[in-house]
Amino acid sequence: MKYEYCKTDFIYETSRSDSSVQSGSVFDSTLQNTWKAALERGVFRYVLNIQHSKILEGKFSFVAQLNTDRALKRRAPEEITSLTQPFDHDRFNFTKIDETEILFELRRKCDTTTNRHCVIINESPLEFGHCLLLPSRLNCLPQIATQHSLQLAIEVMLLSSNPAFRLGFNSLCGYASVNHLHYHGYYLNYSMLLERISVQHLSGPCFILVNYPAKGFVFQLPSDKRPETLARDVFKLTNFLVCNNVAHNIYITRGTHFSSSHTNSKICNTIRVYVWARKSSSEAAYWSLTEEQVVEMLSDVCEGTFGQVTDSVKELFED
């Protein structure tokens, strides 16, 4: 199955008030229907069963979920030793998946290249609709975000009208478990603070997230609303991090424009892209988890690295 799109399909504004997790655009319907069909065919390692969810008490409204099947039944992560570890054809990669795991191929109508982008199931799902976006799957690219793949991910976000849809990327040494270029997509039907939190300008198009335990960098869809402009800016940072051997995570979500004074607005009128420079982190048991523990873990993971690279990132965008 192929899903073709062009820029006239992009949705630049949506509202949280008139959506549920299983609703949205033609893209959302395509993703959700193919994902549920795969679930019914028994393609996944387990039927998604989130035993418990809770919002941790406190000002950050962290969401915690208990999904023991993910821990017990997922494929063993690949051993990662370097941020720039080469692609290894002999290890597991996404050219070795069964065809039943492919939900659909994704293609821009104006794209004359032979790139074959795929959306496949995540066979060990964390949330409803949990899938993997595989840019140029057959090109066997390592898990390093390219400018082209970032643009594709931003375009996918613009194809969805459901503000519950999110995309994420983990670098090698930053929780990536397969060294083959991929982004995670899923629906999380909670209003997240990161959709509306205030940020501070650093330089150029780059802002910083400081009133949050995980300090990081953030970009938004520019005034020209061109995904390629946003992708170029984000790639400038992630490429700097790769060149300096700094692990990182990327989070892409709908949200309010940085200049909005209505921090509680349900209108999502931009795409926010967060980039966290990070180190390895520890974990805590679900039932005893508190906001204080999450704050401590996030601060430990990000604060030191953030401080080490901020001045260099500021200079990066000053021209």
XYZ file of C-alpha atoms in Angstrom:
319
model
C 0.000 0.000 0.000
C 1.255 3.491 -0.872
C 0.344 6.806 0.722
C 1.128 9.758 -1.545
C 0.983 13.377 -0.467
C 1.911 16.900 -1.493
C 2.291 20.187 0.377
C -1.392 21.073 -0.085
C -2.126 18.206 2.339
C -0.217 19.895 5.175
C -2.297 21.001 8.172
C -0.787 23.978 9.973
C -3.283 24.478 12.783
C -5.381 22.099 14.834
C -7.178 22.038 18.168
C -6.968 19.665 21.088
C -10.581 20.371 22.091
C -12.198 18.676 19.090
C -10.103 15.523 18.777
C -9.807 12.105 20.327
C -6.922 9.700 20.039
C -8.649 7.789 17.216
C -9.518 10.661 14.895
C -7.856 13.055 12.495
C -6.848 13.489 8.875
C -6.673 11.038 5.986
C -3.115 10.262 7.082
C -4.295 9.536 10.642
C -7.034 7.229 9.343
C -4.551 5.407 7.110
C -2.066 4.917 9.930
C -4.645 3.903 12.517
C -6.578 1.524 10.262
C -3.475 -0.284 8.979
C -2.030 -0.439 12.522
C -5.236 -1.953 13.950
C -5.420 -4.421 11.068
C -1.865 -5.561 11.813
C -2.819 -5.943 15.459
C -5.763 -8.156 14.497
C -3.476 -10.290 12.297
C -1.229 -10.985 15.288
C 1.870 -9.375 13.784
C 2.953 -7.748 17.060
C 4.944 -9.484 19.794
C 2.057 -8.749 22.167
C -1.328 -7.065 22.232
C -0.857 -3.575 23.639
C -1.896 -3.686 27.270
C -1.024 -0.608 29.313
C -1.831 -1.872 32.777
C -1.872 1.535 34.415
C -1.370 5.194 33.578
C -1.007 8.164 35.848
C -0.097 11.828 35.810
C 2.493 12.471 38.489
C 1.526 15.146 40.976
C 3.441 18.383 40.524
C 3.870 21.338 38.188
C 5.262 19.387 35.234
C 2.346 16.901 34.776
C 4.632 14.027 33.769
C 2.772 11.005 32.362
C 3.869 7.553 33.590
C 2.616 4.284 32.125
C 3.067 0.676 33.178
C 3.659 -1.661 30.222
C 5.387 -4.817 31.467
C 5.090 -6.624 28.105
C 7.457 -4.053 26.578
C 10.146 -4.927 29.118
C 9.633 -8.688 28.952
C 8.898 -9.374 25.274
C 10.729 -6.782 23.149
C 13.660 -7.728 20.939
C 16.995 -7.440 22.734
C 18.556 -4.044 21.901
C 21.618 -3.996 19.686
C 24.949 -3.397 21.424
C 25.866 0.213 20.675
C 29.437 1.341 21.232
C 29.700 4.614 19.316
C 27.517 7.541 18.209
C 28.803 7.004 14.651
C 28.786 3.212 14.603
C 28.575 2.041 10.957
C 25.535 0.205 9.633
C 26.055 -3.559 9.933
C 24.230 -5.703 7.361
C 24.811 -8.823 9.468
C 22.940 -7.505 12.511
C 19.201 -7.007 12.731
C 18.021 -4.126 10.571
C 14.763 -3.063 8.929
C 15.558 -4.723 5.595
C 15.070 -8.044 7.430
C 11.511 -7.438 8.631
C 8.597 -9.493 7.375
C 6.433 -7.800 4.735
C 3.450 -8.094 7.089
C 5.113 -5.523 9.359
C 4.958 -2.811 6.684
C 1.890 -0.608 7.083
C 2.434 1.498 3.951
C 5.012 3.210 1.803
C 5.184 6.992 2.019
C 5.909 9.131 -1.025
C 5.772 12.808 -1.969
C 3.914 13.186 -5.258
C 6.604 15.525 -6.577
C 9.515 13.272 -5.546
C 11.278 11.918 -8.634
C 13.868 9.928 -6.676
C 13.734 6.210 -6.017
C 13.648 6.674 -2.236
C 11.289 4.218 -0.574
C 10.128 5.591 2.750
C 8.164 3.136 4.885
C 5.927 3.227 7.927
C 6.049 -0.086 9.783
C 4.737 -1.386 13.084
C 6.806 -1.230 16.207
C 6.354 -4.864 17.123
C 6.776 -3.996 20.833
C 4.398 -1.026 21.089
C 4.447 1.565 23.840
C 1.228 3.313 22.844
C -1.692 3.238 20.428
C -0.483 3.537 16.849
C 3.187 3.068 17.818
C 4.993 2.816 14.495
C 8.401 3.424 12.968
C 9.070 5.899 10.169
C 11.913 4.547 8.014
C 13.354 7.175 5.648
C 14.889 5.561 2.546
C 14.684 2.134 4.191
C 16.627 0.228 1.542
C 19.539 2.699 1.592
C 20.654 1.126 4.890
C 21.519 4.390 6.637
C 22.838 4.280 10.229
C 20.888 5.867 13.071
C 22.075 9.424 12.437
C 19.426 12.058 11.705
C 19.891 13.503 8.216
C 18.430 16.790 7.014
C 16.303 14.872 4.519
C 14.924 12.536 7.194
C 14.164 15.454 9.522
C 12.195 17.145 6.753
C 10.274 13.922 6.135
C 9.456 13.604 9.852
C 8.214 17.222 10.010
C 6.101 16.660 6.897
C 4.569 13.559 8.480
C 3.685 15.641 11.537
C 1.989 18.183 9.250
C -0.017 15.402 7.568
C -1.580 14.496 10.928
C -4.309 16.755 12.297
C -4.405 14.926 15.619
C -2.431 16.802 18.339
C -1.996 13.494 20.176
C 0.388 12.310 17.428
C 4.102 12.641 18.312
C 7.408 11.734 16.706
C 10.705 10.975 18.400
C 14.284 10.072 17.545
C 16.949 8.503 19.749
C 20.569 8.758 18.685
C 23.023 5.937 19.161
C 24.178 5.990 22.810
C 20.897 7.800 23.495
C 18.573 4.761 23.813
C 18.467 3.808 20.121
C 18.184 0.019 20.022
C 18.646 -0.553 16.258
C 21.372 1.054 14.149
C 19.163 1.706 11.115
C 17.675 5.170 10.529
C 14.215 5.380 12.099
C 11.845 7.675 13.972
C 9.172 6.584 16.448
C 5.576 7.712 15.924
C 2.678 7.209 18.341
C -0.492 8.752 19.760
C -0.393 9.974 23.356
C -3.743 11.448 24.324
C -2.489 13.686 27.130
C -1.901 17.419 27.033
C 1.857 17.789 27.498
C 3.575 20.791 29.064
C 6.084 20.751 26.199
C 3.267 21.769 23.826
C 3.006 25.217 25.452
C 5.889 25.813 27.865
C 7.689 29.178 27.592
C 11.165 29.154 26.063
C 14.012 31.673 25.856
C 15.722 32.896 22.706
C 19.355 31.789 22.332
C 20.378 32.911 18.839
C 18.952 32.823 15.338
C 16.098 30.289 15.121
C 17.316 28.430 18.227
C 15.574 28.776 21.592
C 16.317 27.059 24.878
C 14.123 25.181 27.321
C 15.273 26.233 30.782
C 12.256 26.085 33.119
C 12.185 22.314 32.871
C 14.271 19.536 34.444
C 15.636 18.439 31.061
C 17.236 21.601 29.701
C 17.486 21.560 25.940
C 17.125 23.332 22.618
C 13.912 23.977 20.735
C 12.854 25.158 17.281
C 9.468 25.908 15.754
C 7.972 26.049 12.283
C 9.225 29.357 10.800
C 7.015 32.143 9.449
C 7.380 30.793 5.901
C 5.919 27.478 7.167
C 8.436 25.543 5.081
C 9.349 22.149 6.598
C 12.717 22.283 4.826
C 13.654 25.474 6.700
C 12.883 23.906 10.072
C 14.693 20.698 9.095
C 17.787 22.677 8.044
C 17.910 24.501 11.388
C 17.453 21.339 13.469
C 20.008 19.438 11.394
C 22.562 22.189 11.945
C 22.353 21.411 15.667
C 22.143 17.610 15.484
C 25.035 17.476 13.032
C 27.085 19.578 15.476
C 26.225 17.117 18.259
C 27.187 14.105 16.128
C 30.481 15.731 15.104
C 31.231 16.323 18.785
C 30.135 12.813 19.831
C 27.214 14.051 21.977
C 24.241 11.682 22.322
C 20.832 13.296 21.873
C 17.085 12.828 21.662
C 14.596 14.613 19.396
C 10.910 15.146 20.163
C 8.468 16.579 17.587
C 5.005 17.702 18.660
C 2.182 20.075 17.837
C 2.094 23.110 20.115
C 1.553 26.827 20.558
C 3.753 29.410 18.882
C 6.628 30.623 21.088
C 5.242 34.174 21.004
C 1.796 33.122 22.215
C 0.729 34.711 25.492
C -1.975 32.070 25.949
C 0.014 29.266 27.519
C -3.159 27.270 28.261
C -4.498 27.559 24.711
C -5.897 24.416 23.124
C -5.005 25.718 19.674
C -1.902 24.085 18.216
C -0.566 26.537 15.631
C 3.037 25.392 15.153
C 5.329 22.384 15.175
C 7.833 22.330 18.053
C 11.065 20.338 17.714
C 12.999 19.710 20.939
C 16.603 18.502 20.943
C 18.183 17.286 24.167
C 21.950 16.785 24.414
C 22.327 13.981 26.934
C 24.196 11.198 28.669
C 23.028 7.749 29.798
C 20.292 7.669 32.430
C 18.954 5.401 35.144
C 15.448 4.076 35.672
C 12.991 3.910 38.571
C 10.223 1.463 39.503
C 6.780 2.452 38.215
C 4.682 2.254 41.374
C 7.081 4.294 43.484
C 7.756 6.872 40.758
C 7.317 10.506 41.785
C 7.802 13.819 40.014
C 10.833 14.491 42.197
C 12.494 11.294 40.935
C 11.741 12.158 37.309
C 13.081 15.701 37.798
C 16.272 14.283 39.305
C 16.741 11.771 36.478
C 16.107 14.335 33.728
C 18.421 16.865 35.333
C 21.138 14.248 35.671
C 20.743 13.158 32.057
C 20.705 16.619 30.450
C 21.929 19.469 32.644
C 25.672 18.887 32.523
C 25.759 18.246 28.782
C 23.462 21.212 28.117
C 25.857 23.493 29.967
C 28.847 22.149 28.072
C 27.431 22.804 24.595
C 25.175 25.885 24.999
C 27.823 28.529 24.246
C 28.923 26.639 21.142
C 25.319 26.229 19.971
C 24.712 29.955 20.465
C 27.695 30.717 18.223
C 26.430 28.154 15.714
C 23.275 30.184 15.046
C 24.613 33.718 15.427
C 25.501 34.157 11.737
